[in-house]
Structure formats: C-alpha cells, structure tokens
Coordinates of C-alpha atoms in Angstrom, one line a residue:
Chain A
X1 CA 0.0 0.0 0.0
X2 CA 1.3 3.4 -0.9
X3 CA 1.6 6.3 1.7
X4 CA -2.0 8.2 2.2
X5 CA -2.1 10.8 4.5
X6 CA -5.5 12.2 3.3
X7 CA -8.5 13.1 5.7
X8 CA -10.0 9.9 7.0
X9 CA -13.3 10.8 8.4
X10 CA -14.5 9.2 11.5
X11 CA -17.6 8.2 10.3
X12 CA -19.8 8.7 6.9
X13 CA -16.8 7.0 4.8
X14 CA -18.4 4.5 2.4
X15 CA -17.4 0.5 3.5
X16 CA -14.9 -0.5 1.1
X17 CA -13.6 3.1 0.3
X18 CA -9.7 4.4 1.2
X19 CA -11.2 5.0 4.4
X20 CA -11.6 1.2 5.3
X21 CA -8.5 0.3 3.3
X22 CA -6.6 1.8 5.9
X23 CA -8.3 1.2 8.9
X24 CA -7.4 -2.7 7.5
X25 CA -4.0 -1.6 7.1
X26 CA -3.5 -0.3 10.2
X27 CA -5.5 -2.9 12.2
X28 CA -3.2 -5.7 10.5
X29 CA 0.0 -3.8 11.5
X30 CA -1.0 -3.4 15.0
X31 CA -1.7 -7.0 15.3
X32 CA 1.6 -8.2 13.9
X33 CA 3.8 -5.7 15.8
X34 CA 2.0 -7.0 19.7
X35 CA 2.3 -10.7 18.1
X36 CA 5.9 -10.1 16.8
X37 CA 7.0 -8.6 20.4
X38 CA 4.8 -7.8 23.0
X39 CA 7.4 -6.4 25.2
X40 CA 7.9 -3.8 23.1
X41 CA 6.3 -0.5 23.6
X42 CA 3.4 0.0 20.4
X43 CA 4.1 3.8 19.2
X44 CA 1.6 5.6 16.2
X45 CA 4.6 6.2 14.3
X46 CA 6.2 2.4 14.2
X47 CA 2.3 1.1 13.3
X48 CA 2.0 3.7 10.8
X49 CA 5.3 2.8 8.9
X50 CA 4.3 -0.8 9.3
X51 CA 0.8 0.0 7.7
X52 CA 2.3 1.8 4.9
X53 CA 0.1 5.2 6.1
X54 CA 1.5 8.8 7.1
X55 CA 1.2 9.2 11.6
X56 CA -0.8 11.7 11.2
X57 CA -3.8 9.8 9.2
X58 CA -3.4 7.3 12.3
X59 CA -3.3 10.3 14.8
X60 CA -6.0 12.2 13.1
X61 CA -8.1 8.7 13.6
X62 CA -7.4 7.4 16.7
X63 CA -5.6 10.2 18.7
X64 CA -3.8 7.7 20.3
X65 CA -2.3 4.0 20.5
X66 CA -4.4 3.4 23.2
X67 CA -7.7 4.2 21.6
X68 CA -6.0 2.5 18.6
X69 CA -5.5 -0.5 20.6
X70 CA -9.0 -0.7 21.9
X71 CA -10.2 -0.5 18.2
X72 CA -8.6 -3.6 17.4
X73 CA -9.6 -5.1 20.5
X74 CA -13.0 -4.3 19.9
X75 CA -13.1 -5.8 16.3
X76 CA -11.9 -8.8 17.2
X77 CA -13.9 -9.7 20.6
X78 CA -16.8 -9.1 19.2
X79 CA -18.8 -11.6 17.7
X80 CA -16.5 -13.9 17.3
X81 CA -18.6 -16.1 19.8
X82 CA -21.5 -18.0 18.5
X83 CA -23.0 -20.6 20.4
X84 CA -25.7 -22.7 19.3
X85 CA -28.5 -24.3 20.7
X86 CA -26.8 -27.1 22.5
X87 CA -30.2 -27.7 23.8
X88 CA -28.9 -27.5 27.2
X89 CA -27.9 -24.8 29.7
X90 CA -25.5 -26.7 30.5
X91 CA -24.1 -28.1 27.0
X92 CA -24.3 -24.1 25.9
X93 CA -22.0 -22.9 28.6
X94 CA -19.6 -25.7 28.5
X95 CA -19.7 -24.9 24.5
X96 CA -19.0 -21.2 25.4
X97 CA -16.4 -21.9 28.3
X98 CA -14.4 -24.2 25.4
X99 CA -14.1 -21.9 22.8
X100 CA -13.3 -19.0 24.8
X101 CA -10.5 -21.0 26.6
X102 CA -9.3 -21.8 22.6
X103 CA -9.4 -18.3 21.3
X104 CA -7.9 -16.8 25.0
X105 CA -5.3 -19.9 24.5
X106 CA -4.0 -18.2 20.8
X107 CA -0.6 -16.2 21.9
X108 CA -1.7 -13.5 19.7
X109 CA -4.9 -13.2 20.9
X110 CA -3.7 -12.6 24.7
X111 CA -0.7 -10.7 23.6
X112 CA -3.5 -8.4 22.1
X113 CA -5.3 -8.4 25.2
X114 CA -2.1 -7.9 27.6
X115 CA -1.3 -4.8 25.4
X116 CA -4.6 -3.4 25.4
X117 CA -5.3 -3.9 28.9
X118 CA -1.8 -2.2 29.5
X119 CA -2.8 1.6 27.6
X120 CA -6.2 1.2 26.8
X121 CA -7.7 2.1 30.0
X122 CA -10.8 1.6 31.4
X123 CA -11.8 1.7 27.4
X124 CA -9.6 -0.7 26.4
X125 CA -10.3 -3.1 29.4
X126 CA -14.0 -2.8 27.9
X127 CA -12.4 -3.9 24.5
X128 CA -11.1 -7.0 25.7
X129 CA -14.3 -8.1 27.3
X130 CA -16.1 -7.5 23.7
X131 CA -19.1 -8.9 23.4
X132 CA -18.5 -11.7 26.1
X133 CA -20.6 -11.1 28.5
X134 CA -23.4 -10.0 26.1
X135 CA -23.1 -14.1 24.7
X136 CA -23.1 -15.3 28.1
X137 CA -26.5 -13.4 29.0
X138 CA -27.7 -14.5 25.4
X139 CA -27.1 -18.2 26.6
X140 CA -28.7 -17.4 30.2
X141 CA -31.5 -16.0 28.1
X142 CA -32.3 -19.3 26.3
X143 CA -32.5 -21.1 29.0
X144 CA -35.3 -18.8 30.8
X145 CA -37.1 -19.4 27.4
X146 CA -36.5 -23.0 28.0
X147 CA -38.6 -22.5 31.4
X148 CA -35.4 -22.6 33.1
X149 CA -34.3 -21.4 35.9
X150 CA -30.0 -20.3 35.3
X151 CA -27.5 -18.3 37.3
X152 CA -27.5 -14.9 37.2
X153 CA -25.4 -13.2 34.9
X154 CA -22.9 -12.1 38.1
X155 CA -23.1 -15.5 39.2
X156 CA -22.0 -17.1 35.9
X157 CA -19.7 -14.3 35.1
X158 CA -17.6 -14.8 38.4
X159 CA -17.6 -18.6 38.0
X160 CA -16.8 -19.2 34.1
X161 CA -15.4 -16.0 32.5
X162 CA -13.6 -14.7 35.1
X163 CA -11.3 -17.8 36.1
X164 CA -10.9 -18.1 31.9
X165 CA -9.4 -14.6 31.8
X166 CA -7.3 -14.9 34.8
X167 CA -5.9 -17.9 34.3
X168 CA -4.9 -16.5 30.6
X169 CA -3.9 -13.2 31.3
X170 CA -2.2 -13.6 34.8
X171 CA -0.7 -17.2 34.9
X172 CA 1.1 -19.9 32.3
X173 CA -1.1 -22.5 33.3
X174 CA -3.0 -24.2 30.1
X175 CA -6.5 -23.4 29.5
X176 CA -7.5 -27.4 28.6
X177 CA -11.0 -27.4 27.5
X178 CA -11.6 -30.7 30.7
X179 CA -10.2 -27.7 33.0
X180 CA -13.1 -25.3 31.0
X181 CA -16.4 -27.9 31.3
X182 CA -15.4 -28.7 35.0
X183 CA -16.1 -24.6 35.9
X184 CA -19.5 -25.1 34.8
X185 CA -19.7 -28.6 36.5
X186 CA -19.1 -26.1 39.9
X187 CA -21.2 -23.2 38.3
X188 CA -24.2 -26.0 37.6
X189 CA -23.6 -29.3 40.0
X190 CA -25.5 -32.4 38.8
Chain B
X1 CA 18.4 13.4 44.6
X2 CA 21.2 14.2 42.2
X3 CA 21.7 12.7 39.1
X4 CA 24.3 9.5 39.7
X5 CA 24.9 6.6 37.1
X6 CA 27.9 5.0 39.1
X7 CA 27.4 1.1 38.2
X8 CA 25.0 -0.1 40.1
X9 CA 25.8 -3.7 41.0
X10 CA 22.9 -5.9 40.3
X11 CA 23.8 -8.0 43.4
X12 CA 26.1 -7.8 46.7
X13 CA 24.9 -4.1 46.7
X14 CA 24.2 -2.9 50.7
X15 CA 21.7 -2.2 51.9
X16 CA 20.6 1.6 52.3
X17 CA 23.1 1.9 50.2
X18 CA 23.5 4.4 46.8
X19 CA 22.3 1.2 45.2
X20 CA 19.1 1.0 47.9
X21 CA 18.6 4.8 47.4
X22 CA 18.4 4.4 43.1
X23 CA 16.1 1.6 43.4
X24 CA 13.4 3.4 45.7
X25 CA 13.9 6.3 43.6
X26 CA 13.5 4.5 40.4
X27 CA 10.5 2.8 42.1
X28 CA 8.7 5.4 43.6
X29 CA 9.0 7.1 40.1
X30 CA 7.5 4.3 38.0
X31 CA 4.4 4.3 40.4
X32 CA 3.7 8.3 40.1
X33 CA 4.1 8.1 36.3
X34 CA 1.8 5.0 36.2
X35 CA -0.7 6.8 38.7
X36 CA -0.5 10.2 37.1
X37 CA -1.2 8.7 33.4
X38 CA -2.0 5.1 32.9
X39 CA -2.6 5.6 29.7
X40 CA 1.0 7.5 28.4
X41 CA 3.7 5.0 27.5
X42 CA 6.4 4.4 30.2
X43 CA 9.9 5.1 28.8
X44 CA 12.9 4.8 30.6
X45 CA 14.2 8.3 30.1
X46 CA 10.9 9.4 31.8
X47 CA 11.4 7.4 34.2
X48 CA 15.0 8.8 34.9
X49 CA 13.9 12.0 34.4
X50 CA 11.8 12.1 37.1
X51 CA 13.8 9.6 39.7
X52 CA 17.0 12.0 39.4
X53 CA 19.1 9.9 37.8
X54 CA 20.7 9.4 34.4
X55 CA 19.3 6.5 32.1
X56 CA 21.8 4.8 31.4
X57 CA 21.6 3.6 34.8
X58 CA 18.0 3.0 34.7
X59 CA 18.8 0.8 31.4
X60 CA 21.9 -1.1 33.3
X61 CA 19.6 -2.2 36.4
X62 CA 16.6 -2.8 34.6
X63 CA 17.4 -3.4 31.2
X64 CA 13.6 -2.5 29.5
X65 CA 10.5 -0.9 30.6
X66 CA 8.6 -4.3 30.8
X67 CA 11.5 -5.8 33.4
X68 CA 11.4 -2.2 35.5
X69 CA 7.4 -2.9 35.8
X70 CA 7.8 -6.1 36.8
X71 CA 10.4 -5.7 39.3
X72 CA 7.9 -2.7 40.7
X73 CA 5.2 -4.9 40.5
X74 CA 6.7 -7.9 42.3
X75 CA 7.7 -5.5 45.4
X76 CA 4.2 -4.0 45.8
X77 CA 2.3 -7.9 45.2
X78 CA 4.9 -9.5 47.5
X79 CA 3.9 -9.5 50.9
X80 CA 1.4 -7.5 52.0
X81 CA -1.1 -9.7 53.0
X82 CA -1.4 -11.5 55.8
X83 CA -4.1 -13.2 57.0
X84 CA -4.7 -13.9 60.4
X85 CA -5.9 -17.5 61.7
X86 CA -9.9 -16.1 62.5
X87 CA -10.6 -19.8 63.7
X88 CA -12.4 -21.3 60.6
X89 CA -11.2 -22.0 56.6
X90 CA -14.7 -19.2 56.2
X91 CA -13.3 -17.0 58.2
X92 CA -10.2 -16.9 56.7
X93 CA -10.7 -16.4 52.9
X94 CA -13.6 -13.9 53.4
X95 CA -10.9 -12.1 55.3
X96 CA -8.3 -12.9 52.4
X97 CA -11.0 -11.7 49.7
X98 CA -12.1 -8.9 51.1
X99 CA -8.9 -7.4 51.5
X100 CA -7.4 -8.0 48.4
X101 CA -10.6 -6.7 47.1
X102 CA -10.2 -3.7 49.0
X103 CA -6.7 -3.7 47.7
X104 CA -7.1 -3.9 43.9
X105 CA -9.5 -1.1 44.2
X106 CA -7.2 1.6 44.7
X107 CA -6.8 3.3 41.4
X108 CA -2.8 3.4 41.5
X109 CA -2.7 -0.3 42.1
X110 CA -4.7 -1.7 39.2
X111 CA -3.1 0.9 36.9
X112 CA 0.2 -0.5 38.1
X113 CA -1.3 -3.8 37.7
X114 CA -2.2 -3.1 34.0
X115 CA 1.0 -1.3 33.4
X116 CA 2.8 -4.1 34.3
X117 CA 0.3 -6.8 32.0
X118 CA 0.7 -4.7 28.9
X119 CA 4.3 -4.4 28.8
X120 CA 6.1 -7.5 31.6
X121 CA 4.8 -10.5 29.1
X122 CA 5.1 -13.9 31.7
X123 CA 7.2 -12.0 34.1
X124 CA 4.7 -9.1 34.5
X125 CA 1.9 -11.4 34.8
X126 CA 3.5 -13.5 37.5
X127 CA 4.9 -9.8 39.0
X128 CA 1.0 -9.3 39.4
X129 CA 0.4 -12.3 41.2
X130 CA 3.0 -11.8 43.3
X131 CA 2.1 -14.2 46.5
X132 CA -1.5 -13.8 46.0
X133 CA -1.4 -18.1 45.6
X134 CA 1.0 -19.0 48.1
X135 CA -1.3 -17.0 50.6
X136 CA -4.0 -18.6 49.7
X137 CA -2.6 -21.7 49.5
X138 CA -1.0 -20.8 53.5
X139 CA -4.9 -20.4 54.2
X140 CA -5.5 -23.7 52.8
X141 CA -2.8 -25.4 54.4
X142 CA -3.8 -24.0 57.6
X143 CA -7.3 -25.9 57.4
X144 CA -5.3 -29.2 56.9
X145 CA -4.1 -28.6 60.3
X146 CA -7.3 -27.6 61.7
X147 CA -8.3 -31.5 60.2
X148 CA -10.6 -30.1 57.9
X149 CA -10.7 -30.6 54.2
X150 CA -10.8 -27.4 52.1
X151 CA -10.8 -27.1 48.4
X152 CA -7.9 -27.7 46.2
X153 CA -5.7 -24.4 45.4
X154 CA -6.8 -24.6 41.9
X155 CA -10.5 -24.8 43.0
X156 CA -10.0 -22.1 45.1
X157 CA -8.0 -19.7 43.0
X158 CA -11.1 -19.9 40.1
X159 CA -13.5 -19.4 42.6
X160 CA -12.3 -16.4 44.7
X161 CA -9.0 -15.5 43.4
X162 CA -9.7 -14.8 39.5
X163 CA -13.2 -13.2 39.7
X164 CA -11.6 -10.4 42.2
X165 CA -9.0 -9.8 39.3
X166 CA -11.1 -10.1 37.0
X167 CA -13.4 -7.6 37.6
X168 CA -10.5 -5.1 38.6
X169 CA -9.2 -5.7 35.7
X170 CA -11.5 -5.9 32.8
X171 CA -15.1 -4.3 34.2
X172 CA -15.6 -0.8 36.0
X173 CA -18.0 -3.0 38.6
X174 CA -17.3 -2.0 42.2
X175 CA -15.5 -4.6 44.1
X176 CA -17.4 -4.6 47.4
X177 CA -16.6 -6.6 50.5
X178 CA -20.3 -8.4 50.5
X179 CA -19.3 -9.4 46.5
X180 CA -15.9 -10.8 47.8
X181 CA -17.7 -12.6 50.9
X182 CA -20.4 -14.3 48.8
X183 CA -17.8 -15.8 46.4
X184 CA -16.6 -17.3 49.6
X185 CA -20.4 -18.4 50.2
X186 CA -20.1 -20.1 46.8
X187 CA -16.8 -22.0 47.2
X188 CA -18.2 -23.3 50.5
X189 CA -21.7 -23.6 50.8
X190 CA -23.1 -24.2 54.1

C-alpha cells in the first residue's frame, strides 16, 4: 500500500472506500507488531510505517495508541462467539467456556489483550471483554425461554469468565478445554 | 536526589546503600508516572527523568520498561497480605478476599497492575500475582491442620482469586466486601 495521509473521516466513509483500506492496514499492523513482540512499547509512528500510512492519518483517527489498541480489541472480541443451541444450559456454557479457553489460548490473541489492557484504560479493558458477557446473557436468556431457571449473569460471570481470563492473562497454566467444562460442573452441580 | 549513574551492581549491593537509594527512587517514580497517566507510555528516560538519575543507569539495572514494571510490581504484590488465623477455613478467605478486594480497588494499584500486563509479558503477569497463591494456598494449608478438608488451590484460585481480578481488571463493577464474601459463600456452601 502506498503512503496516504488524506482526511480519514470518523464516520460517513463509504465501506470499502480508502477509508476502510486503511483502517485494514493499520489494524493488520498493530496486530503483527503486539504478536511479533509484545514487550515492546506500540508507538503511532512504528504502526504507521508498518501499515504503509502517514502518523498523522493514524493520529488524526485514533488520537492515540491506546484508543488504537481498543479499536482492534473491539473488532476482534466481538462476535467472534456464537453458540448454538446445545439444547442445554448446560451443553451451551460448557460450549462457550471451550471456545473461549481456545481463542484466549491463541498467543496473539492474549498478547493483544495484555497490550490493550496495559494503555487502553478503562476503554480498552471494555475492549477486551467484547461482546462476552453480552453471549453469556444471550445463553442465560435461552435457557429462561426453556422454562429454566439459570444463574445470574454475576453468578456465571464470576464462575466461568472470570477464572478463563485470569488464568490466561495472569498465569502460564493451560486453558484445557476438561479444565473449562469442569467450571460449569461447579457453576451448575448435577 | 542528584543525578548519579555510578554502576550499580545488580547484586552484593548494601543495603541503604546508593544502590538502595536508586532503586526506591526508580521505584517510587515508576508508580507516580503509572498513577499520574495510565494511559502514556512508560519510557525509561521518563522514568529517569523524574527519579533524578541518568538513564543509562536506569537501562543497566533494569534493562527495559517491561522488566522495570515487573520488578515494581513484584515489590508491591509481594507480601502485603497476611491473614490472620480467624478460627475457621470461612473465616479466613472472606478475610483474604475482602482485603485484596479492597486492595485492587485503589486506582494506582490496578493501573500499576495493567502497566505491568501490557508491557512485563510472563514476568509481569507472575509480578502481578505476586504471592496472591501462596497466601491462599497458607490459608488452605492451615485448614489441613485444623483437620478439615478445604478445596484444592486450583479450585479455590477460580473461585475467589480470579473473579476479584477479573473484575479489577477488565469491568468498571465495584468490588465490594459483601461481592468478595459471597464468592466465599459459593466455594463453601453451608
């Protein structure tokens, strides 16, 4: 990609257009440059020459590399959970608690979260929940319609999310997908 | 303090020492930067800058941003609680949770705490745990010699550890005492 350093607006730009050419750009070079290192510090000017765009389109955008890094954070924990009908509370959480433990499992997945968490903020720590906790209350939600009767939302967020997170962000230990079904076997006892 | 970079041996060094006196310095500079802005890059000229001594010695000691963090981050997780012997296993982890509840709500400690996660890779995260799990598992062990049979650490830590974290970490959710007692309630039902 050639250097661009013309006016991205924030919003209005047609999908497709320069606009989202670059956004691309520069959400693919963040995400190489935390995978390739995450110890080293993210600045606009080494993501910009890495995406092939002028700073200054990336600062006019995103101001800063932690809004930048809750962008990317948001894109990709958001809807990249779907789980189906299991027909079971209890076969949809252990579904949910497995794939999250695979996707918070991928190195460049938590490096992204570790950066993010680290300049983001309290925005960025939003952007690495994502959409998690609105799939967990969709699956809670099912099961009312069921004529169930599940957790609360707290309840289940404490016992299944939380440990996944912790145990990927703050520890080496793995996330095995036995170690993911037996926190809803504690959340849910037969 | 005036500016010094004598070598700074990285071990042998006395203590109270110039050596002593850098590293507090260094320390206590880390923590007001981190407070002041978590969301501004650390550097290690900054850092320096506003410790009162040159960088090069900063860089000798410390060697990057992400080890300076995580040495920071291991003094101020290392340590600092203690939990008396209230009589029961209960007793004890509502005491243990509700203090290091009360402790990861002060603002300059989780921005320290996600300081140190976006830029110490392993050795920040571990920096972060500090002795959170050998305290715990102190409490546990404790209950064995009361002749009672508490949960496994790794039981424990997903029940009461992570979700305290967790919601420091990644929600804006207050982390009340009567929060960090019921997850107690939900480890050990009565």
């Amino acid at each position: 990609m050639s250097p661009t350093d013309s006016p991205a607006p924030q919003t209005g730009s047609r999908p497709g257009g320069r606009s989202a050419r670059v956004r691309a750009a520069v959400h693919r070079a963040v995400e190489e440059l935390v995978a390739d290192d995450p110890t080293d510090p993210l600045t606009i000017p080494v993501v910009a020459a890495r995406a092939g765009v002028h700073s200054t389109t990336v600062y006019r955008r995103w101001g800063s590399v932690g809004e930048l890094l809750s962008d990317v954070a948001s894109s990709r924990f958001s809807g990249d959970i779907v789980v189906p009908d299991t027909g079971s509370l209890r076969g949809d959480l252990e579904r949910y608690a497995s794939d999250l433990a695979k996707d918070l499992c991928d190195p460049d997945t938590l490096a992204l979260v570790r950066a993010t968490i680290g300049i983001g903020g309290e925005q960025g720590a939003a952007a690495c929940r994502g959409e998690r906790q609105q799939q967990l209350e969709a699956v809670l939600e099912r099961e009312r319609a069921r004529d169930g009767q599940p957790p609360s939302l707290e309840r289940t967020t404490d016992a299944v999310l939380a440990p996944l997170y912790y145990r990927a962000v703050f520890t080496d230990e793995p996330l095995t997908p036995e170690w993911a079904r037996a926190l809803v076997s504690h959340l849910l006892p037969s």
